[in-house]
Amino acid sequence: MKAISLLALLPLAAAAPTEAIAPRGLTVPNGNVPEKVRVLGVSLLGSGCPSGTADVQIDATKTLLEVTFSEYIIQTGPGTKAADWRKNCKLTLNLEFDEGFSFSTLATDMSGFAQIPKGSRGLCTNTFDFTGIQGQSYYSIALAGEREGPFTLKANPDVVSWSPCGGTTAIMNMNTQCNISPTREAALIAVDRISGKITVNVSLDWRKC
């Protein structure tokens, strides 16, 4: 099999079906949401997010965090090298919110484009933890072959970690990692043609301290 050309494949994304679409702006079960939430700062580190290629936004309900990557591309097969087979991005988010609240991640969904042949498998993981708090929330999304086209897949955590109480800010660390195996076959996980991004939507759960 020849190496996959990203530019040749991306036009296919417009016609292919999207599966397992997760709802946007999920309702928080306990109904406790601070009036004000904002991102004070974001730092990036990793092969999947060169400077200026990631963005973080919070929606009007304060319950959905959207993280987008514009140069997050994983590719295997002839002509590729080890640095192409696996990508990651660690984001450190400094969030400010009303006093008396704590939050955790409730669910994630991830959207992008993938071409995975039969016998190959893509795997994306999202982990979250808070500076000063032990434990993390872990999400795993599998992209098994054979598949070709855009995807939106949802994941729920096995364990939930909450931000510390007693302040108006919290530092959340998010680590996104994707890989494809085996690496000898031509395969691809990349940005979606329509949006030009890989997107991770994170539903936030708030509670009063």
PDB file of C-alpha atoms in Angstrom:
ATOM      1  CA  MET A   1       0.000   0.000   0.000  1.00  0.00           C
ATOM      2  CA  LYS A   2       1.267   3.465  -0.880  1.00  0.00           C
ATOM      3  CA  ALA A   3       1.659   6.157   1.731  1.00  0.00           C
ATOM      4  CA  ILE A   4      -1.487   8.167   2.312  1.00  0.00           C
ATOM      5  CA  SER A   5      -1.575  11.734   1.038  1.00  0.00           C
ATOM      6  CA  LEU A   6      -3.366  13.993   3.506  1.00  0.00           C
ATOM      7  CA  LEU A   7      -4.416  16.480   0.835  1.00  0.00           C
ATOM      8  CA  ALA A   8      -5.845  13.690  -1.298  1.00  0.00           C
ATOM      9  CA  LEU A   9      -7.865  12.179   1.514  1.00  0.00           C
ATOM     10  CA  LEU A  10      -9.383  15.184   3.262  1.00  0.00           C
ATOM     11  CA  PRO A  11     -11.984  15.979   0.546  1.00  0.00           C
ATOM     12  CA  LEU A  12     -13.589  12.599   1.330  1.00  0.00           C
ATOM     13  CA  ALA A  13     -14.599  13.880   4.767  1.00  0.00           C
ATOM     14  CA  ALA A  14     -17.484  15.951   3.450  1.00  0.00           C
ATOM     15  CA  ALA A  15     -19.393  12.941   2.098  1.00  0.00           C
ATOM     16  CA  ALA A  16     -18.701  10.284   4.726  1.00  0.00           C
ATOM     17  CA  PRO A  17     -21.186   9.718   7.592  1.00  0.00           C
ATOM     18  CA  THR A  18     -20.522  10.852  11.124  1.00  0.00           C
ATOM     19  CA  GLU A  19     -21.141   8.310  13.881  1.00  0.00           C
ATOM     20  CA  ALA A  20     -21.842   8.323  17.616  1.00  0.00           C
ATOM     21  CA  ILE A  21     -22.238  12.083  17.838  1.00  0.00           C
ATOM     22  CA  ALA A  22     -22.148  13.238  21.447  1.00  0.00           C
ATOM     23  CA  PRO A  23     -24.576  15.938  22.600  1.00  0.00           C
ATOM     24  CA  ARG A  24     -23.222  19.456  22.948  1.00  0.00           C
ATOM     25  CA  GLY A  25     -23.639  21.517  26.104  1.00  0.00           C
ATOM     26  CA  LEU A  26     -24.610  18.623  28.366  1.00  0.00           C
ATOM     27  CA  THR A  27     -26.844  19.544  31.281  1.00  0.00           C
ATOM     28  CA  VAL A  28     -25.023  19.378  34.582  1.00  0.00           C
ATOM     29  CA  PRO A  29     -26.800  16.781  36.782  1.00  0.00           C
ATOM     30  CA  ASN A  30     -26.668  18.715  40.051  1.00  0.00           C
ATOM     31  CA  GLY A  31     -27.591  22.071  38.493  1.00  0.00           C
ATOM     32  CA  ASN A  32     -24.844  23.979  40.337  1.00  0.00           C
ATOM     33  CA  VAL A  33     -23.027  26.255  37.891  1.00  0.00           C
ATOM     34  CA  PRO A  34     -21.032  29.394  38.727  1.00  0.00           C
ATOM     35  CA  GLU A  35     -22.093  32.620  37.028  1.00  0.00           C
ATOM     36  CA  LYS A  36     -18.601  33.450  35.831  1.00  0.00           C
ATOM     37  CA  VAL A  37     -16.016  31.088  34.351  1.00  0.00           C
ATOM     38  CA  ARG A  38     -13.074  32.140  32.193  1.00  0.00           C
ATOM     39  CA  VAL A  39      -9.713  30.858  30.981  1.00  0.00           C
ATOM     40  CA  LEU A  40      -6.935  33.008  32.435  1.00  0.00           C
ATOM     41  CA  GLY A  41      -4.132  31.303  30.542  1.00  0.00           C
ATOM     42  CA  VAL A  42      -3.133  28.286  28.455  1.00  0.00           C
ATOM     43  CA  SER A  43       0.307  26.732  27.986  1.00  0.00           C
ATOM     44  CA  LEU A  44       1.058  24.072  25.356  1.00  0.00           C
ATOM     45  CA  LEU A  45       3.691  21.352  25.124  1.00  0.00           C
ATOM     46  CA  GLY A  46       3.900  18.451  22.684  1.00  0.00           C
ATOM     47  CA  SER A  47       4.350  17.287  19.107  1.00  0.00           C
ATOM     48  CA  GLY A  48       0.633  17.644  18.350  1.00  0.00           C
ATOM     49  CA  CYS A  49       0.323  21.326  19.224  1.00  0.00           C
ATOM     50  CA  PRO A  50       3.067  23.615  17.949  1.00  0.00           C
ATOM     51  CA  SER A  51       2.761  27.196  19.157  1.00  0.00           C
ATOM     52  CA  GLY A  52      -0.387  28.899  17.866  1.00  0.00           C
ATOM     53  CA  THR A  53      -2.131  25.693  16.700  1.00  0.00           C
ATOM     54  CA  ALA A  54      -4.475  25.047  19.656  1.00  0.00           C
ATOM     55  CA  ASP A  55      -7.411  27.026  21.038  1.00  0.00           C
ATOM     56  CA  VAL A  56      -9.577  26.728  24.174  1.00  0.00           C
ATOM     57  CA  GLN A  57     -13.103  28.125  24.594  1.00  0.00           C
ATOM     58  CA  ILE A  58     -15.877  27.784  27.210  1.00  0.00           C
ATOM     59  CA  ASP A  59     -19.500  27.923  26.049  1.00  0.00           C
ATOM     60  CA  ALA A  60     -22.190  30.192  27.506  1.00  0.00           C
ATOM     61  CA  THR A  61     -23.556  27.467  29.825  1.00  0.00           C
ATOM     62  CA  LYS A  62     -20.134  27.090  31.541  1.00  0.00           C
ATOM     63  CA  THR A  63     -20.518  23.313  31.140  1.00  0.00           C
ATOM     64  CA  LEU A  64     -18.653  22.689  27.859  1.00  0.00           C
ATOM     65  CA  LEU A  65     -14.948  23.250  27.246  1.00  0.00           C
ATOM     66  CA  GLU A  66     -13.888  23.088  23.577  1.00  0.00           C
ATOM     67  CA  VAL A  67     -10.245  22.421  22.717  1.00  0.00           C
ATOM     68  CA  THR A  68      -9.218  22.491  19.034  1.00  0.00           C
ATOM     69  CA  PHE A  69      -5.976  21.470  17.298  1.00  0.00           C
ATOM     70  CA  SER A  70      -5.176  22.580  13.739  1.00  0.00           C
ATOM     71  CA  GLU A  71      -1.940  20.627  13.144  1.00  0.00           C
ATOM     72  CA  TYR A  72      -2.590  17.345  14.951  1.00  0.00           C
ATOM     73  CA  ILE A  73      -1.804  14.648  12.347  1.00  0.00           C
ATOM     74  CA  ILE A  74      -0.818  11.008  12.980  1.00  0.00           C
ATOM     75  CA  GLN A  75       0.298   8.956   9.981  1.00  0.00           C
ATOM     76  CA  THR A  76       1.828   5.506   9.472  1.00  0.00           C
ATOM     77  CA  GLY A  77       3.030   3.515   6.499  1.00  0.00           C
ATOM     78  CA  PRO A  78       5.810   3.713   3.884  1.00  0.00           C
ATOM     79  CA  GLY A  79       7.734   6.974   3.973  1.00  0.00           C
ATOM     80  CA  THR A  80       6.717   7.855   7.525  1.00  0.00           C
ATOM     81  CA  LYS A  81       8.973   7.961  10.580  1.00  0.00           C
ATOM     82  CA  ALA A  82       8.570   7.334  14.308  1.00  0.00           C
ATOM     83  CA  ALA A  83       7.674  10.975  15.006  1.00  0.00           C
ATOM     84  CA  ASP A  84       4.644  10.596  12.665  1.00  0.00           C
ATOM     85  CA  TRP A  85       3.194   7.509  14.380  1.00  0.00           C
ATOM     86  CA  ARG A  86       2.306   9.115  17.686  1.00  0.00           C
ATOM     87  CA  LYS A  87       1.369  12.688  18.667  1.00  0.00           C
ATOM     88  CA  ASN A  88       0.533  14.271  21.985  1.00  0.00           C
ATOM     89  CA  CYS A  89      -0.318  17.644  23.445  1.00  0.00           C
ATOM     90  CA  LYS A  90      -0.279  18.665  27.077  1.00  0.00           C
ATOM     91  CA  LEU A  91      -2.366  21.740  27.865  1.00  0.00           C
ATOM     92  CA  THR A  92      -2.168  23.485  31.196  1.00  0.00           C
ATOM     93  CA  LEU A  93      -5.347  25.536  31.697  1.00  0.00           C
ATOM     94  CA  ASN A  94      -5.702  28.187  34.390  1.00  0.00           C
ATOM     95  CA  LEU A  95      -9.440  28.611  35.014  1.00  0.00           C
ATOM     96  CA  GLU A  96     -11.081  31.315  37.121  1.00  0.00           C
ATOM     97  CA  PHE A  97     -14.605  30.940  38.548  1.00  0.00           C
ATOM     98  CA  ASP A  98     -16.868  32.075  41.382  1.00  0.00           C
ATOM     99  CA  GLU A  99     -15.735  31.261  44.912  1.00  0.00           C
ATOM    100  CA  GLY A 100     -17.258  28.196  46.554  1.00  0.00           C
ATOM    101  CA  PHE A 101     -17.201  25.866  43.530  1.00  0.00           C
ATOM    102  CA  SER A 102     -15.259  22.831  42.404  1.00  0.00           C
ATOM    103  CA  PHE A 103     -15.403  21.082  39.017  1.00  0.00           C
ATOM    104  CA  SER A 104     -14.517  17.850  37.255  1.00  0.00           C
ATOM    105  CA  THR A 105     -14.682  16.458  33.732  1.00  0.00           C
ATOM    106  CA  LEU A 106     -17.942  14.617  33.077  1.00  0.00           C
ATOM    107  CA  ALA A 107     -17.384  13.236  29.557  1.00  0.00           C
ATOM    108  CA  THR A 108     -15.436  13.969  26.387  1.00  0.00           C
ATOM    109  CA  ASP A 109     -16.052  13.626  22.693  1.00  0.00           C
ATOM    110  CA  MET A 110     -13.396  13.825  20.004  1.00  0.00           C
ATOM    111  CA  SER A 111     -13.934  14.782  16.350  1.00  0.00           C
ATOM    112  CA  GLY A 112     -11.593  14.496  13.383  1.00  0.00           C
ATOM    113  CA  PHE A 113     -10.867  12.487  10.246  1.00  0.00           C
ATOM    114  CA  ALA A 114      -9.472   8.952  10.093  1.00  0.00           C
ATOM    115  CA  GLN A 115      -8.499   6.358   7.502  1.00  0.00           C
ATOM    116  CA  ILE A 116      -7.651   3.094   9.230  1.00  0.00           C
ATOM    117  CA  PRO A 117      -7.264  -0.114   7.161  1.00  0.00           C
ATOM    118  CA  LYS A 118      -8.460  -3.517   8.290  1.00  0.00           C
ATOM    119  CA  GLY A 119      -6.053  -4.966  10.838  1.00  0.00           C
ATOM    120  CA  SER A 120      -4.870  -1.567  12.077  1.00  0.00           C
ATOM    121  CA  ARG A 121      -6.067   0.392  15.086  1.00  0.00           C
ATOM    122  CA  GLY A 122      -5.949   3.989  16.163  1.00  0.00           C
ATOM    123  CA  LEU A 123      -6.140   4.918  19.824  1.00  0.00           C
ATOM    124  CA  CYS A 124      -6.648   8.359  21.365  1.00  0.00           C
ATOM    125  CA  THR A 125      -6.555   9.018  25.101  1.00  0.00           C
ATOM    126  CA  ASN A 126      -7.427  12.131  27.074  1.00  0.00           C
ATOM    127  CA  THR A 127      -6.326  12.439  30.693  1.00  0.00           C
ATOM    128  CA  PHE A 128      -7.099  15.258  33.134  1.00  0.00           C
ATOM    129  CA  ASP A 129      -5.680  16.121  36.529  1.00  0.00           C
ATOM    130  CA  PHE A 130      -5.481  19.156  38.791  1.00  0.00           C
ATOM    131  CA  THR A 131      -2.328  20.718  40.168  1.00  0.00           C
ATOM    132  CA  GLY A 132      -2.191  19.982  43.904  1.00  0.00           C
ATOM    133  CA  ILE A 133      -4.677  17.071  43.744  1.00  0.00           C
ATOM    134  CA  GLN A 134      -3.801  13.378  43.418  1.00  0.00           C
ATOM    135  CA  GLY A 135      -5.600  11.235  40.864  1.00  0.00           C
ATOM    136  CA  GLN A 136      -6.728  11.780  37.289  1.00  0.00           C
ATOM    137  CA  SER A 137      -9.687  11.279  34.970  1.00  0.00           C
ATOM    138  CA  TYR A 138      -8.924   8.996  32.003  1.00  0.00           C
ATOM    139  CA  TYR A 139     -10.781   8.700  28.671  1.00  0.00           C
ATOM    140  CA  SER A 140     -10.013   6.250  25.855  1.00  0.00           C
ATOM    141  CA  ILE A 141     -11.292   6.381  22.257  1.00  0.00           C
ATOM    142  CA  ALA A 142     -10.537   3.498  19.852  1.00  0.00           C
ATOM    143  CA  LEU A 143     -10.566   3.805  16.052  1.00  0.00           C
ATOM    144  CA  ALA A 144     -10.507   0.243  14.744  1.00  0.00           C
ATOM    145  CA  GLY A 145     -10.104  -0.546  11.060  1.00  0.00           C
ATOM    146  CA  GLU A 146     -11.580  -0.734   8.574  1.00  0.00           C
ATOM    147  CA  ARG A 147     -12.922   2.843   8.510  1.00  0.00           C
ATOM    148  CA  GLU A 148     -12.607   5.985   6.395  1.00  0.00           C
ATOM    149  CA  GLY A 149     -14.145   9.408   6.967  1.00  0.00           C
ATOM    150  CA  PRO A 150     -14.927  11.878   9.734  1.00  0.00           C
ATOM    151  CA  PHE A 151     -15.555  10.629  13.249  1.00  0.00           C
ATOM    152  CA  THR A 152     -17.081  11.952  16.458  1.00  0.00           C
ATOM    153  CA  LEU A 153     -16.731   9.495  19.335  1.00  0.00           C
ATOM    154  CA  LYS A 154     -17.670   9.898  22.997  1.00  0.00           C
ATOM    155  CA  ALA A 155     -15.934   8.564  26.115  1.00  0.00           C
ATOM    156  CA  ASN A 156     -16.798   8.506  29.814  1.00  0.00           C
ATOM    157  CA  PRO A 157     -14.262   8.246  32.659  1.00  0.00           C
ATOM    158  CA  ASP A 158     -13.755   5.299  35.004  1.00  0.00           C
ATOM    159  CA  VAL A 159     -12.585   7.590  37.809  1.00  0.00           C
ATOM    160  CA  VAL A 160     -13.374  11.275  38.327  1.00  0.00           C
ATOM    161  CA  SER A 161     -10.981  13.803  39.873  1.00  0.00           C
ATOM    162  CA  TRP A 162     -12.275  17.130  41.290  1.00  0.00           C
ATOM    163  CA  SER A 163     -10.521  20.481  41.445  1.00  0.00           C
ATOM    164  CA  PRO A 164      -9.562  21.694  44.939  1.00  0.00           C
ATOM    165  CA  CYS A 165     -12.004  23.745  47.001  1.00  0.00           C
ATOM    166  CA  GLY A 166     -11.221  26.995  48.755  1.00  0.00           C
ATOM    167  CA  GLY A 167     -10.278  29.343  45.910  1.00  0.00           C
ATOM    168  CA  THR A 168     -11.421  31.037  42.736  1.00  0.00           C
ATOM    169  CA  THR A 169      -8.900  29.465  40.358  1.00  0.00           C
ATOM    170  CA  ALA A 170      -7.756  25.954  39.461  1.00  0.00           C
ATOM    171  CA  ILE A 171      -5.025  24.652  37.160  1.00  0.00           C
ATOM    172  CA  MET A 172      -6.228  21.720  35.050  1.00  0.00           C
ATOM    173  CA  ASN A 173      -3.735  19.642  33.076  1.00  0.00           C
ATOM    174  CA  MET A 174      -5.066  17.945  29.935  1.00  0.00           C
ATOM    175  CA  ASN A 175      -2.933  15.448  28.020  1.00  0.00           C
ATOM    176  CA  THR A 176      -4.211  14.288  24.625  1.00  0.00           C
ATOM    177  CA  GLN A 177      -2.369  11.467  22.859  1.00  0.00           C
ATOM    178  CA  CYS A 178      -3.090   9.499  19.657  1.00  0.00           C
ATOM    179  CA  ASN A 179      -1.246   6.666  17.948  1.00  0.00           C
ATOM    180  CA  ILE A 180      -1.768   4.085  15.207  1.00  0.00           C
ATOM    181  CA  SER A 181      -0.525   0.487  15.125  1.00  0.00           C
ATOM    182  CA  PRO A 182       0.917  -1.437  13.431  1.00  0.00           C
ATOM    183  CA  THR A 183       3.048   1.256  11.834  1.00  0.00           C
ATOM    184  CA  ARG A 184       3.869  -0.593   8.595  1.00  0.00           C
ATOM    185  CA  GLU A 185       0.371  -0.074   7.124  1.00  0.00           C
ATOM    186  CA  ALA A 186      -0.695   3.251   5.607  1.00  0.00           C
ATOM    187  CA  ALA A 187      -3.162   4.885   8.028  1.00  0.00           C
ATOM    188  CA  LEU A 188      -4.163   8.358   9.148  1.00  0.00           C
ATOM    189  CA  ILE A 189      -5.787  10.319  11.981  1.00  0.00           C
ATOM    190  CA  ALA A 190      -5.994  13.996  11.085  1.00  0.00           C
ATOM    191  CA  VAL A 191      -7.927  17.251  11.134  1.00  0.00           C
ATOM    192  CA  ASP A 192     -11.398  17.241   9.606  1.00  0.00           C
ATOM    193  CA  ARG A 193     -11.666  18.871   6.176  1.00  0.00           C
ATOM    194  CA  ILE A 194     -14.705  20.996   7.023  1.00  0.00           C
ATOM    195  CA  SER A 195     -13.473  22.449  10.299  1.00  0.00           C
ATOM    196  CA  GLY A 196      -9.733  22.137   9.633  1.00  0.00           C
ATOM    197  CA  LYS A 197      -9.357  20.900  13.213  1.00  0.00           C
ATOM    198  CA  ILE A 198      -9.347  17.963  15.581  1.00  0.00           C
ATOM    199  CA  THR A 199     -11.733  18.923  18.378  1.00  0.00           C
ATOM    200  CA  VAL A 200     -12.013  17.636  21.939  1.00  0.00           C
ATOM    201  CA  ASN A 201     -15.204  18.711  23.721  1.00  0.00           C
ATOM    202  CA  VAL A 202     -15.072  18.340  27.499  1.00  0.00           C
ATOM    203  CA  SER A 203     -18.276  18.427  29.545  1.00  0.00           C
ATOM    204  CA  LEU A 204     -17.714  20.017  32.957  1.00  0.00           C
ATOM    205  CA  ASP A 205     -19.544  19.035  36.142  1.00  0.00           C
ATOM    206  CA  TRP A 206     -19.755  21.699  38.884  1.00  0.00           C
ATOM    207  CA  ARG A 207     -20.539  21.297  42.575  1.00  0.00           C
ATOM    208  CA  LYS A 208     -20.584  23.609  45.572  1.00  0.00           C
ATOM    209  CA  CYS A 209     -17.816  23.102  48.105  1.00  0.00           C
TER     210      CYS A 209
END
